[in-house]
Coordinates of C-alpha atoms in Angstrom, one line a residue:
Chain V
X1 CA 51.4 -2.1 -18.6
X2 CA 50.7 -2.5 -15.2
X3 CA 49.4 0.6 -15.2
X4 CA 46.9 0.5 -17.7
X5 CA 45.2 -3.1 -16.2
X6 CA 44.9 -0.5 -12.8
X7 CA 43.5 1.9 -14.5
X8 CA 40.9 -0.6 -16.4
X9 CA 39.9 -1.6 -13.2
X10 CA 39.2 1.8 -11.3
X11 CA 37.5 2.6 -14.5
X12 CA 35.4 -0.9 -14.2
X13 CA 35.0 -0.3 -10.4
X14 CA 33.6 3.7 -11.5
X15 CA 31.5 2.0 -14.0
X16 CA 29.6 -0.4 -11.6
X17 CA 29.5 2.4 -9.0
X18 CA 27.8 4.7 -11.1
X19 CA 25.1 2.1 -12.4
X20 CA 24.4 1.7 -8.7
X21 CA 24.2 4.9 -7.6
X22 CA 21.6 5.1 -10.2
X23 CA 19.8 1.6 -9.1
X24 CA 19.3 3.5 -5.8
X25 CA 18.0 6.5 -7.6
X26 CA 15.4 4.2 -9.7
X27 CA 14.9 2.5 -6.2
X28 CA 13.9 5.7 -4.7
X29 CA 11.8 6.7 -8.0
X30 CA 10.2 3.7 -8.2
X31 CA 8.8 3.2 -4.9
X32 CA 7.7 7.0 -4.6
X33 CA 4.1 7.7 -5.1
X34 CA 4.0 11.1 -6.4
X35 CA 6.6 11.6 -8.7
X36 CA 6.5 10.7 -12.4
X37 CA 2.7 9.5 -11.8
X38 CA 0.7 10.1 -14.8
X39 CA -3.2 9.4 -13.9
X40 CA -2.3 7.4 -11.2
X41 CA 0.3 5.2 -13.6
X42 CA 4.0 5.1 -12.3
X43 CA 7.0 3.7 -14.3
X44 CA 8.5 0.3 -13.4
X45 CA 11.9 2.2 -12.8
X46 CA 14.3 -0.8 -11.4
X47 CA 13.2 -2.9 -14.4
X48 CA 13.8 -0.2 -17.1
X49 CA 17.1 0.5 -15.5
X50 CA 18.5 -3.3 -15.2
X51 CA 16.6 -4.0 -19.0
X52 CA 18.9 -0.6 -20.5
X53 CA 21.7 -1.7 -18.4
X54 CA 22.1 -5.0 -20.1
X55 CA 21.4 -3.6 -23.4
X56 CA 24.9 -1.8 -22.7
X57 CA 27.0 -4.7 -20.6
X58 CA 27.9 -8.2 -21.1
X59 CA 25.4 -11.1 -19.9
X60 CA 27.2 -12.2 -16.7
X61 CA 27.3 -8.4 -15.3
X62 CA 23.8 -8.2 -16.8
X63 CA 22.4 -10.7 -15.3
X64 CA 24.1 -10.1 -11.8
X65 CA 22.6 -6.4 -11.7
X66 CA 19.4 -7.4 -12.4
X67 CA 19.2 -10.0 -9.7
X68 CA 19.8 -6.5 -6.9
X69 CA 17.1 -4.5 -9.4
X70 CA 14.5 -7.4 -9.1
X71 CA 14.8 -8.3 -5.7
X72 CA 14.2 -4.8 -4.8
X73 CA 11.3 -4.9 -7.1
X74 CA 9.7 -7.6 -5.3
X75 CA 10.8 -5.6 -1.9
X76 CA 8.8 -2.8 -3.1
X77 CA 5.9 -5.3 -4.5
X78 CA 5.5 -7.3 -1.7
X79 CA 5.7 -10.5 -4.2
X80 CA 7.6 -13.8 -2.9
X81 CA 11.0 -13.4 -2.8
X82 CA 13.2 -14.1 -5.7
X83 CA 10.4 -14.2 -8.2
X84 CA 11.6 -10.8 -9.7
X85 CA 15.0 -11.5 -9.4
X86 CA 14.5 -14.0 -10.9
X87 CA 12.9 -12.7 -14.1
X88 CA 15.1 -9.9 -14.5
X89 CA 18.1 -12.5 -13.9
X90 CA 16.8 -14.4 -17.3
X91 CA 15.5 -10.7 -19.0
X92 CA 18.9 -9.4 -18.6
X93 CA 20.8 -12.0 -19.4
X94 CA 18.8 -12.8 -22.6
X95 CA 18.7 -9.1 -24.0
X96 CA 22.3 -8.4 -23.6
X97 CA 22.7 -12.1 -25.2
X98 CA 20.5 -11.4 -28.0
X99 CA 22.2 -7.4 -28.7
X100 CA 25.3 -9.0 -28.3
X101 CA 24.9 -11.9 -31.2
X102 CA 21.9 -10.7 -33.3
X103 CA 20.3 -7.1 -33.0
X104 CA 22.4 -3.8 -33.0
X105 CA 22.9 -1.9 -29.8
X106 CA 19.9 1.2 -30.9
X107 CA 17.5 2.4 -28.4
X108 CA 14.8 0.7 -30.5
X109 CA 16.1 -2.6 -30.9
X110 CA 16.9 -2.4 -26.3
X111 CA 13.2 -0.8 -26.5
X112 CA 11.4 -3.2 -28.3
X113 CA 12.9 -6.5 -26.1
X114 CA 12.1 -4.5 -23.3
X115 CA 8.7 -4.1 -24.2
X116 CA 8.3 -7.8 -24.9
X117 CA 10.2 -9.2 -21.7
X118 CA 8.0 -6.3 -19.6
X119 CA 4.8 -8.0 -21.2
X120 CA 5.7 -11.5 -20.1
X121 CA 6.6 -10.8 -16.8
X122 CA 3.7 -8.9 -16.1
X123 CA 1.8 -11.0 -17.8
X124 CA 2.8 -14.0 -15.8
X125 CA 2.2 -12.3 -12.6
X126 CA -1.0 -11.3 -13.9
X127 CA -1.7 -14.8 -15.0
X128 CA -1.1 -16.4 -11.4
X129 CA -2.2 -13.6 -9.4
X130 CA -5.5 -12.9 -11.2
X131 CA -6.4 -15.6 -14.1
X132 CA -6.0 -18.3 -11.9
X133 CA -8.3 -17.0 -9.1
X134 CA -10.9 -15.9 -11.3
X135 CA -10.6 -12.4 -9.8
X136 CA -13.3 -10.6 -11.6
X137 CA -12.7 -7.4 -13.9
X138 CA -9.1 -8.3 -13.9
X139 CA -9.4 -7.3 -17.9
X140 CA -9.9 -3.8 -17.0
X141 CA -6.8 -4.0 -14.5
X142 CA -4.4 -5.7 -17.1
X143 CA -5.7 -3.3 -19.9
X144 CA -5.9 -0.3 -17.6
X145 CA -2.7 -0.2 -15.3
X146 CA -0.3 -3.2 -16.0
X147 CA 0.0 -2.9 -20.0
X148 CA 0.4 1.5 -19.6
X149 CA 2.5 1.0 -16.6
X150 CA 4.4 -1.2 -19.3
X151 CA 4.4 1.3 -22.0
X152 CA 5.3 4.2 -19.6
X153 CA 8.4 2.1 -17.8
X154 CA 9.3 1.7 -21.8
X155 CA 8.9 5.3 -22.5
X156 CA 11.1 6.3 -19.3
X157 CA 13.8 4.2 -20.4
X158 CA 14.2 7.1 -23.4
X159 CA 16.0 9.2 -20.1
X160 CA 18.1 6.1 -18.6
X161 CA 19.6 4.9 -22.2
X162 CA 21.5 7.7 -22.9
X163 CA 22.7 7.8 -19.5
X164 CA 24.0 4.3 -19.8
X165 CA 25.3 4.8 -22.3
X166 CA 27.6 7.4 -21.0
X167 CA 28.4 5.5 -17.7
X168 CA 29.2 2.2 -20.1
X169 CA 32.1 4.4 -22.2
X170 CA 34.0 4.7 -19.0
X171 CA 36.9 2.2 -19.7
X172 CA 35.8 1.3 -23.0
X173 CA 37.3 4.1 -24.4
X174 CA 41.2 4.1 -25.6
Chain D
X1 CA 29.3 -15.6 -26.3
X2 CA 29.1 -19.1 -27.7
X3 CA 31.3 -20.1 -25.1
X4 CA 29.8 -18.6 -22.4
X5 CA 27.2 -21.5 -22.2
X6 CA 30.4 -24.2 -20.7
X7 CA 32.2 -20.9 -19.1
X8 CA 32.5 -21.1 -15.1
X9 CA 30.3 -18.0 -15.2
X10 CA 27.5 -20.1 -16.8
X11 CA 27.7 -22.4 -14.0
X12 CA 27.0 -19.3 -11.1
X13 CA 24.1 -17.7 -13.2
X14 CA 22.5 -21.2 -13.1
X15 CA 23.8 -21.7 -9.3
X16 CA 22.0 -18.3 -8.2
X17 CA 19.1 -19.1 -10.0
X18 CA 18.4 -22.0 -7.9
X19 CA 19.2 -20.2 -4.9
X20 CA 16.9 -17.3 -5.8
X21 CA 14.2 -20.1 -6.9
X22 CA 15.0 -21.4 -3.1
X23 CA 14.3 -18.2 -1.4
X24 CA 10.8 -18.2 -3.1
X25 CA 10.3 -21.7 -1.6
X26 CA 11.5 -20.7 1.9
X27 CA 9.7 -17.7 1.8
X28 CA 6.3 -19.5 0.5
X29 CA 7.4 -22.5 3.5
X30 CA 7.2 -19.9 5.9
X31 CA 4.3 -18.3 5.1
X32 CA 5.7 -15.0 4.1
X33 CA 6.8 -12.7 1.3
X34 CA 10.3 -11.9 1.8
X35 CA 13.4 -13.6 3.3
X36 CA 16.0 -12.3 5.2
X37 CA 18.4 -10.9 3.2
X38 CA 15.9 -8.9 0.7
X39 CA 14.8 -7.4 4.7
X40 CA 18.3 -6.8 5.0
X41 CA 18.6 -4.8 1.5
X42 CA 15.5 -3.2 1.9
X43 CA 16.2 -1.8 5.8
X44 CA 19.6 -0.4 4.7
X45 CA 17.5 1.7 1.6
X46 CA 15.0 3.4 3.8
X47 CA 17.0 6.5 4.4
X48 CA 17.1 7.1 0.5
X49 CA 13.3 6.2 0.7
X50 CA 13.0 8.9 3.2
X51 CA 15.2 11.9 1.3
X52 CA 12.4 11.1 -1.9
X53 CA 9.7 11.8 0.3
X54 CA 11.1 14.7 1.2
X55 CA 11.6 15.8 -2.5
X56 CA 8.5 14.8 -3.7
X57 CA 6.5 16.7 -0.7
X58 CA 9.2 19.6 -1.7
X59 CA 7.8 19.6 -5.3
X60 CA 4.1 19.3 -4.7
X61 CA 4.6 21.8 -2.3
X62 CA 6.3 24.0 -5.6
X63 CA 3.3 22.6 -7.4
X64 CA 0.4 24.0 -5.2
X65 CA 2.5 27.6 -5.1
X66 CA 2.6 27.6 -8.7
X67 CA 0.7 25.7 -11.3
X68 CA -2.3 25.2 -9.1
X69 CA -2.6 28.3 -6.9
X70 CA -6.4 29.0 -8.5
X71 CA -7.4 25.8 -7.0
X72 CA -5.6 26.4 -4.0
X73 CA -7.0 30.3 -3.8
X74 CA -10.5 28.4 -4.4
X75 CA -10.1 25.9 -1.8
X76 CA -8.9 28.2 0.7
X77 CA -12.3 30.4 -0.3
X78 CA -14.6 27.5 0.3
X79 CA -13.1 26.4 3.2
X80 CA -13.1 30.3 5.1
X81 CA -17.0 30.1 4.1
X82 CA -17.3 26.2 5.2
X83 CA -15.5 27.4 8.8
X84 CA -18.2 30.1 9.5
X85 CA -21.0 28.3 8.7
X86 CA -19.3 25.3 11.5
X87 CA -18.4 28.5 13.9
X88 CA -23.0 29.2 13.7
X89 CA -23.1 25.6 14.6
X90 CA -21.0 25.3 17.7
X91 CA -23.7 27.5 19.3
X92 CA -25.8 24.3 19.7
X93 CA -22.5 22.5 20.8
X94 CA -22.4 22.8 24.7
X95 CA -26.1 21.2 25.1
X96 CA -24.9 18.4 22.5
X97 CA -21.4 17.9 24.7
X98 CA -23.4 17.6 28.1
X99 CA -26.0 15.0 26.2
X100 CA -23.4 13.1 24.8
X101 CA -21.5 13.3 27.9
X102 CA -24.6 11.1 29.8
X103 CA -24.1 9.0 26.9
X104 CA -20.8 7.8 26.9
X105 CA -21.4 7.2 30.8
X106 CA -24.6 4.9 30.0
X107 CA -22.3 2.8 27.7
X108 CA -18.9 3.1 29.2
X109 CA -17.6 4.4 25.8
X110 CA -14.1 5.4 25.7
X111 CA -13.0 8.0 24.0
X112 CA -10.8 6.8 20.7
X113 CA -7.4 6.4 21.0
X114 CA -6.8 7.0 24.9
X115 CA -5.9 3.9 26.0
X116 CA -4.0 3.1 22.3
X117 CA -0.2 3.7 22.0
X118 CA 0.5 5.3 18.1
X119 CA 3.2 6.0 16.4
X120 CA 2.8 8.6 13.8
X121 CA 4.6 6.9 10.7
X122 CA 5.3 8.6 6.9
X123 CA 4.3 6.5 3.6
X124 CA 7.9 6.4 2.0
X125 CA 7.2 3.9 -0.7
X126 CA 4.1 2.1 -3.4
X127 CA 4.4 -0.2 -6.2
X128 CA 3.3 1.3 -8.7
X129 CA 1.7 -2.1 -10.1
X130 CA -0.1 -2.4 -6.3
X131 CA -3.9 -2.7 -7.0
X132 CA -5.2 -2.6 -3.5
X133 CA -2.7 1.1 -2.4
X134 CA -0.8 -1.0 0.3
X135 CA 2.3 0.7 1.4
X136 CA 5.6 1.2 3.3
X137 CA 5.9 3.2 6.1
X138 CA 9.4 4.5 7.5
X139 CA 8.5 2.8 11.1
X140 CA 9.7 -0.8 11.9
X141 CA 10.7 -3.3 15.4
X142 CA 12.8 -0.6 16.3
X143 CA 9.8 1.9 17.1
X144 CA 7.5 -1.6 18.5
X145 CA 5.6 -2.1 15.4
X146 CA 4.5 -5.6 15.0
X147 CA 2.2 -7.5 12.5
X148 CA -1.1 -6.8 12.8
X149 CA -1.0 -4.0 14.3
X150 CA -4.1 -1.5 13.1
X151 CA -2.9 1.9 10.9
X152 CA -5.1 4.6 11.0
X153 CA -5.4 8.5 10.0
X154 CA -7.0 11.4 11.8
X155 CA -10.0 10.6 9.3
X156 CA -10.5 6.8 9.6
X157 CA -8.8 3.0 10.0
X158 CA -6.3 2.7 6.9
X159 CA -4.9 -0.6 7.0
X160 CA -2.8 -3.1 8.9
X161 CA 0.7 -4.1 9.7
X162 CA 1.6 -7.5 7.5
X163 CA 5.2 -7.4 7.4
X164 CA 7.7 -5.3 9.5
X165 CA 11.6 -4.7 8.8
X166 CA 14.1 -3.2 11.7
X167 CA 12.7 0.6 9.9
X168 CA 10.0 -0.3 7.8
X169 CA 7.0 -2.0 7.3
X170 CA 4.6 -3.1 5.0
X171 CA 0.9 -1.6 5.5
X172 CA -1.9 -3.8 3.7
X173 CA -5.4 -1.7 3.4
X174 CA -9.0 -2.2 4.1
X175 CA -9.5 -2.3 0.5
X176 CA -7.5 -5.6 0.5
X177 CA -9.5 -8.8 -0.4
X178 CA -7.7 -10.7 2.5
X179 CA -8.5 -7.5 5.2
X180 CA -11.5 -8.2 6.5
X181 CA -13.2 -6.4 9.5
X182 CA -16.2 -6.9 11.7
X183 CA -18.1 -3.6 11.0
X184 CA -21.6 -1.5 12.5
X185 CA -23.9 1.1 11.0
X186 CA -23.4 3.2 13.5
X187 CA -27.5 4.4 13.4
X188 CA -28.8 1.3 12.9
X189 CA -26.8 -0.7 15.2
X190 CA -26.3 -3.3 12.4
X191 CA -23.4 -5.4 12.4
X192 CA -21.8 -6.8 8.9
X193 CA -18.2 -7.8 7.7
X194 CA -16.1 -5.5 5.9
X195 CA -13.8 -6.2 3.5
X196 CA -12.4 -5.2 0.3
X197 CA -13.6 -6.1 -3.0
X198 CA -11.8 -6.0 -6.7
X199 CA -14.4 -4.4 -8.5
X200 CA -15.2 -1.1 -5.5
X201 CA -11.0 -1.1 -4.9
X202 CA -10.2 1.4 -7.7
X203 CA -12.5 3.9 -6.4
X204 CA -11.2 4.0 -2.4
X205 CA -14.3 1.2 -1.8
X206 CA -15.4 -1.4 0.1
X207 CA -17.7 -3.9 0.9
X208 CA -20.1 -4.5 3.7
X209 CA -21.8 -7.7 3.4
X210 CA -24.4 -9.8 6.0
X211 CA -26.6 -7.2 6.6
X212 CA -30.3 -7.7 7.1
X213 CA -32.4 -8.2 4.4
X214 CA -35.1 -5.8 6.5
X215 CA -32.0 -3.2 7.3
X216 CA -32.8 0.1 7.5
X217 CA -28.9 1.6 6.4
X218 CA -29.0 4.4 4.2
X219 CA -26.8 6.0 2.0
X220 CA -24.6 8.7 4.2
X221 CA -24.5 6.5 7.5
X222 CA -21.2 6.5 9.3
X223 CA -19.7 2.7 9.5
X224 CA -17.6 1.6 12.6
X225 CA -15.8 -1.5 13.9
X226 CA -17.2 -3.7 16.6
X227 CA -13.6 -5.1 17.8
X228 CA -15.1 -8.5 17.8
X229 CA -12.4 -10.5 15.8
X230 CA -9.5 -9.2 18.4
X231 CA -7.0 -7.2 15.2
X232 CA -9.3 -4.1 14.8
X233 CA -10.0 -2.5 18.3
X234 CA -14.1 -0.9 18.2
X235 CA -14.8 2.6 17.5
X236 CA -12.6 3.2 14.9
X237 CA -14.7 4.8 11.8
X238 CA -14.0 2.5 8.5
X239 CA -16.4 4.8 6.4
X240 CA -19.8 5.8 5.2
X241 CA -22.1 4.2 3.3
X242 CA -22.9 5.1 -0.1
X243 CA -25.1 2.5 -1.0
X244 CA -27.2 -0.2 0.3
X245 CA -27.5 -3.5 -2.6
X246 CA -29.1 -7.1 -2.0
X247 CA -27.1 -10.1 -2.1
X248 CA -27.3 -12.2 -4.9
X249 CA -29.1 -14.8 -3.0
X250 CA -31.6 -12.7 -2.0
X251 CA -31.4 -13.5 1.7
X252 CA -29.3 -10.7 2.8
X253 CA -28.2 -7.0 1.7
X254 CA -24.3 -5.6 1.3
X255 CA -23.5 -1.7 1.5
X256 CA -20.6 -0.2 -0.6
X257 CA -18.8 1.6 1.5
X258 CA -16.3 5.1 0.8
X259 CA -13.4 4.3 3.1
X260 CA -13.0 7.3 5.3
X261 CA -9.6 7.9 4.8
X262 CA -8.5 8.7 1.3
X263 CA -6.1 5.6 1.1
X264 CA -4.8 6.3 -2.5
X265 CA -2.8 9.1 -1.9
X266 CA -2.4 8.8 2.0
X267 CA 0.8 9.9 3.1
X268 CA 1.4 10.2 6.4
X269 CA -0.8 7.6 9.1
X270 CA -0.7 6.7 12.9
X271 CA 0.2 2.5 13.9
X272 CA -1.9 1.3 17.5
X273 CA 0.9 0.0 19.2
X274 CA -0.5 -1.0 21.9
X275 CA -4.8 -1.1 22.5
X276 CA -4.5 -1.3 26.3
X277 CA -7.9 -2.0 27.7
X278 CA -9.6 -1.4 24.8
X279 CA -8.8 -4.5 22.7
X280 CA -11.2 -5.6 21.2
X281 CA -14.3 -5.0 23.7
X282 CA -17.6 -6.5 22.4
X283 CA -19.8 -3.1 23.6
X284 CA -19.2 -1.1 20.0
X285 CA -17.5 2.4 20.8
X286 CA -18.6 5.1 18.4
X287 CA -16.7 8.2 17.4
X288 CA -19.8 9.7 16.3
X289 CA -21.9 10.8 19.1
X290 CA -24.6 12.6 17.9
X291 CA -25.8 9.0 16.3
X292 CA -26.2 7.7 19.6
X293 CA -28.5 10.4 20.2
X294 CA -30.3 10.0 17.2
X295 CA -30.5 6.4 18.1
X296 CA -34.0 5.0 18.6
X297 CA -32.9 2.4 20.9
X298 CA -31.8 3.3 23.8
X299 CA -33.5 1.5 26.6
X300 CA -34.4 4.6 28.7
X301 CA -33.0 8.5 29.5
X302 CA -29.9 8.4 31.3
X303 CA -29.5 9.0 34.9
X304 CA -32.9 7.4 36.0
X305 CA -32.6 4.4 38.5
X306 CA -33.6 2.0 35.7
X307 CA -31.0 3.3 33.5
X308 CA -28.3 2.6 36.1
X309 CA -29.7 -1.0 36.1
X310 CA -29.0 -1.5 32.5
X311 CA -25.9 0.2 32.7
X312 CA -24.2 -2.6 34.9
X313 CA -25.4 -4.8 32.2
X314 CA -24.6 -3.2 28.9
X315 CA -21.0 -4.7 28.7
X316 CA -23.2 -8.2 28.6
X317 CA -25.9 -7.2 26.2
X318 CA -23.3 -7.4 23.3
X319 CA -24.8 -3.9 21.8
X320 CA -28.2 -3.8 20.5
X321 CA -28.8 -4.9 17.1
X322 CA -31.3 -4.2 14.7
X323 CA -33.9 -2.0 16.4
X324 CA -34.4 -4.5 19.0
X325 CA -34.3 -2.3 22.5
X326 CA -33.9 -4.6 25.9
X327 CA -37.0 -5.2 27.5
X328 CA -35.5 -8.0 30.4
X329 CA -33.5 -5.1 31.9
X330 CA -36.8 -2.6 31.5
X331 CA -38.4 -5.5 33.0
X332 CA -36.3 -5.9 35.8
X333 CA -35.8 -2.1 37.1
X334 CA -39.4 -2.1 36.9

């Protein structure tokens, strides 16, 4: 008995490990300017990572992960600290909520709240980095880069989730 | 799940919330981005930042070998024709050195980046959301980089320091809004403000704005700094022009600038460390010589008696600005 709640634990311990080993290789993907750039748009790769990552994991683990993807987001931004972490702290929490009560756990369902937290984020950002200031063309920035960088993080996501998923079996399985 | 909501673990996802919501106030407080313990994170990931740049320079690299070796083959074609045509050209180059040589004298023009300290930094990281290019670079306090300190490439000024880390820091460019730089056609000897613009950004732009309304800049004319402002020391080439607009008032013209260096994909730069004497010296130092020949203002040839005259003064004269030549110190020798 003893045994097993060991055992449970390493798993646990291997699970976590794993999903940060592959925060630090989002990290590294994220912030690099050549790879995965299509046309000069690059994939948002520490939010699809915490976003698939809570589509997987309960709410409190969730949420915790996606405090360390978003504040290296806003490391790698240059934004005020903790805005990110923030976002991805409520994002997380509320799409492993949601799977977890309401929608099934499918890659379309994780994709589509994805795409719709992704939106408001940006789109908040957007709002009080460009609206407010009445920076102009700031349409053909949020139609141009932020809503395909959006789309593309969404479409990269396709590689993380099953990947997840097999880093979220470890322990679960009897 | 239901429960969760009056669990203990409730209570610490509200609890860090606050703390992360006070973070972004004593961040804001302090007038900067980042706190100390995101500094902390972000130092301790730099190596990993480092191995990507190495795999991403590995696979372009693999890139140019393979999938574009026509353009390379081409490239390296136009270039062996572009190198003889230069090789024809440096037969005029001694008489041009000597020329220039007298020049520099008359003027007391240093040559760029003697008296500077650099550090030769690489560009480990973007956001890929990051409108203006700024970037990190893999140098931090631990290699005496300090804010606002100037970054610059072999082709032109890139950017400047506005955040450092123990092994990083944060560059912001000249195609930033909030960079702005005091700037001289280096022909005309007309002196604007740099600085970037939202709507030139996308395309490696900027703007040059308070020049004359009777200014004679044209398209192709190198653009240097003045150091006046006591950041960005003089000489350093921000660009070309590649047009020359009027001002919506009327009263004045702005030139769009092509920033020198291609800042987009920029990847590895040099920081000033230290600018020694140099800093910010209100005689303009320019890397291009052979506009000062070309220049129509010049007082008198060099190495006459009234030339030496002026000479003693030109550190005073604050460069010559808009065609006007100095006709007290031709007055004087005389």
């Amino acid at each position: 008995m003893q045994q097993d709640i060991h055992k449970k634990r390493f798993l646990l311990f291997a699970r976590w490990f794993f999903y940060t080993l592959l925060l630090i290789f989002a990290w590294v993907l994220h912030t690099n300017q050549s790879l995965c750039s299509m046309g000069g748009i690059r994939p948002l790769w520490l939010a699809a990572l915490c976003l698939t990552v809570a589509a997987y994991e309960n709410s409190f683990p969730s949420a915790i992960f996606g405090i360390f993807a978003g504040l290296l987001w806003d490391a790698s931004a240059g934004t005020l600290s903790g805005f990110h972490a923030g976002c991805m702290l409520i994002g997380c929490f509320l799409i492993s909520g949601i799977i977890q009560l309401w929608l099934r756990r499918t890659f379309f369902n994780a994709a589509a709240l994805s795409l719709v937290w992704l939106i408001l984020v940006t789109g908040v950002e957007f709002l009080f980095s460009y609206v407010l200031f009445n920076i102009p063309q700031r349409g053909v920035y949020f139609w141009g880069t932020v809503i395909p960088t959006v789309v593309y993080t969404v479409a990269v996501s396709t590689l993380l989730y099953p990947i997840c998923g097999l880093i979220s079996r470890l322990g679960r399985e009897e | 799940m239901k429960n969760f909501f009056s669990s203990g673990k409730c209570k610490v996802l509200i609890y860090l919330l606050v703390l992360l919501a006070g973070f972004m106030a004593y961040a804001f407080a302090n007038g900067r981005w980042s706190a100390a313990p995101q500094q902390l994170l972000t130092s301790a990931l730099v190596p990993f930042q480092k191995l990507g740049r190495m795999v991403s320079t590995g696979l372009d690299d693999l890139k140019d070998r393979t999938v574009a070796i026509d353009d390379v083959l081409a490239e390296n074609e136009a270039l062996k024709q572009e190198l003889f045509k230069l090789r024809n050209e440096m037969i005029d180059y001694d008489d041009m050195k000597a020329e220039n040589q007298l020049y520099r004298d008359y003027y007391k023009i240093q040559e760029t980046y003697n008296e500077y300290e650099v550090v030769s930094a690489f560009v480990i990281g973007r956001d890929p959301l990051e409108r203006y290019y700024s970037f990190t670079i893999d140098r931090g306090q631990t290699d005496g980089i300090s804010v606002d300190d100037v970054v610059v490439s072999p082709e032109g000024i890139v950017g400047v320091v506005s955040q450092v880390g123990f092994n990083y820091a944060e560059v912001l460019t000249i195609l930033d809004p909030s960079v702005s730089m005091g700037c001289m056609i280096s022909r005309t000897r007309d002196i604007g403000l740099s600085e970037g613009e939202n709507t030139l950004c996308a395309g490696g732009q900027l703007k040059m704005s308070y020049l004359p309304k009777e200014t004679l800049t044209a398209a192709g004319d190198l653009v240097v700094t003045t150091g006046l402002g006591g950041v960005f020391p003089s000489g350093l080439i921000v660009g070309t022009v590649a047009d020359v607009l009027p001002e919506t008032s009327g009263k004045s013209m702005y030139a769009v600038l092509d920033s020198a260096a291609d800042i987009s994909s920029i990847t590895s730069v040099f920081v000033i460390t230290d600018q020694g004497e140099a800093a910010a010296v209100d005689a303009p130092s320019a890397d291009n010589t052979a506009d000062i020949s070309d220049s129509t203002q010049l007082p008198g040839a060099p190495g006459t008696e009234q030339n030496e005259t002026q000479s003693q003064d030109a550190g005073t004269t604050d460069g010559l600005q808009n065609g006007e030549t100095a006709p007290e110190e031709e007055n004087k020798a005389e």
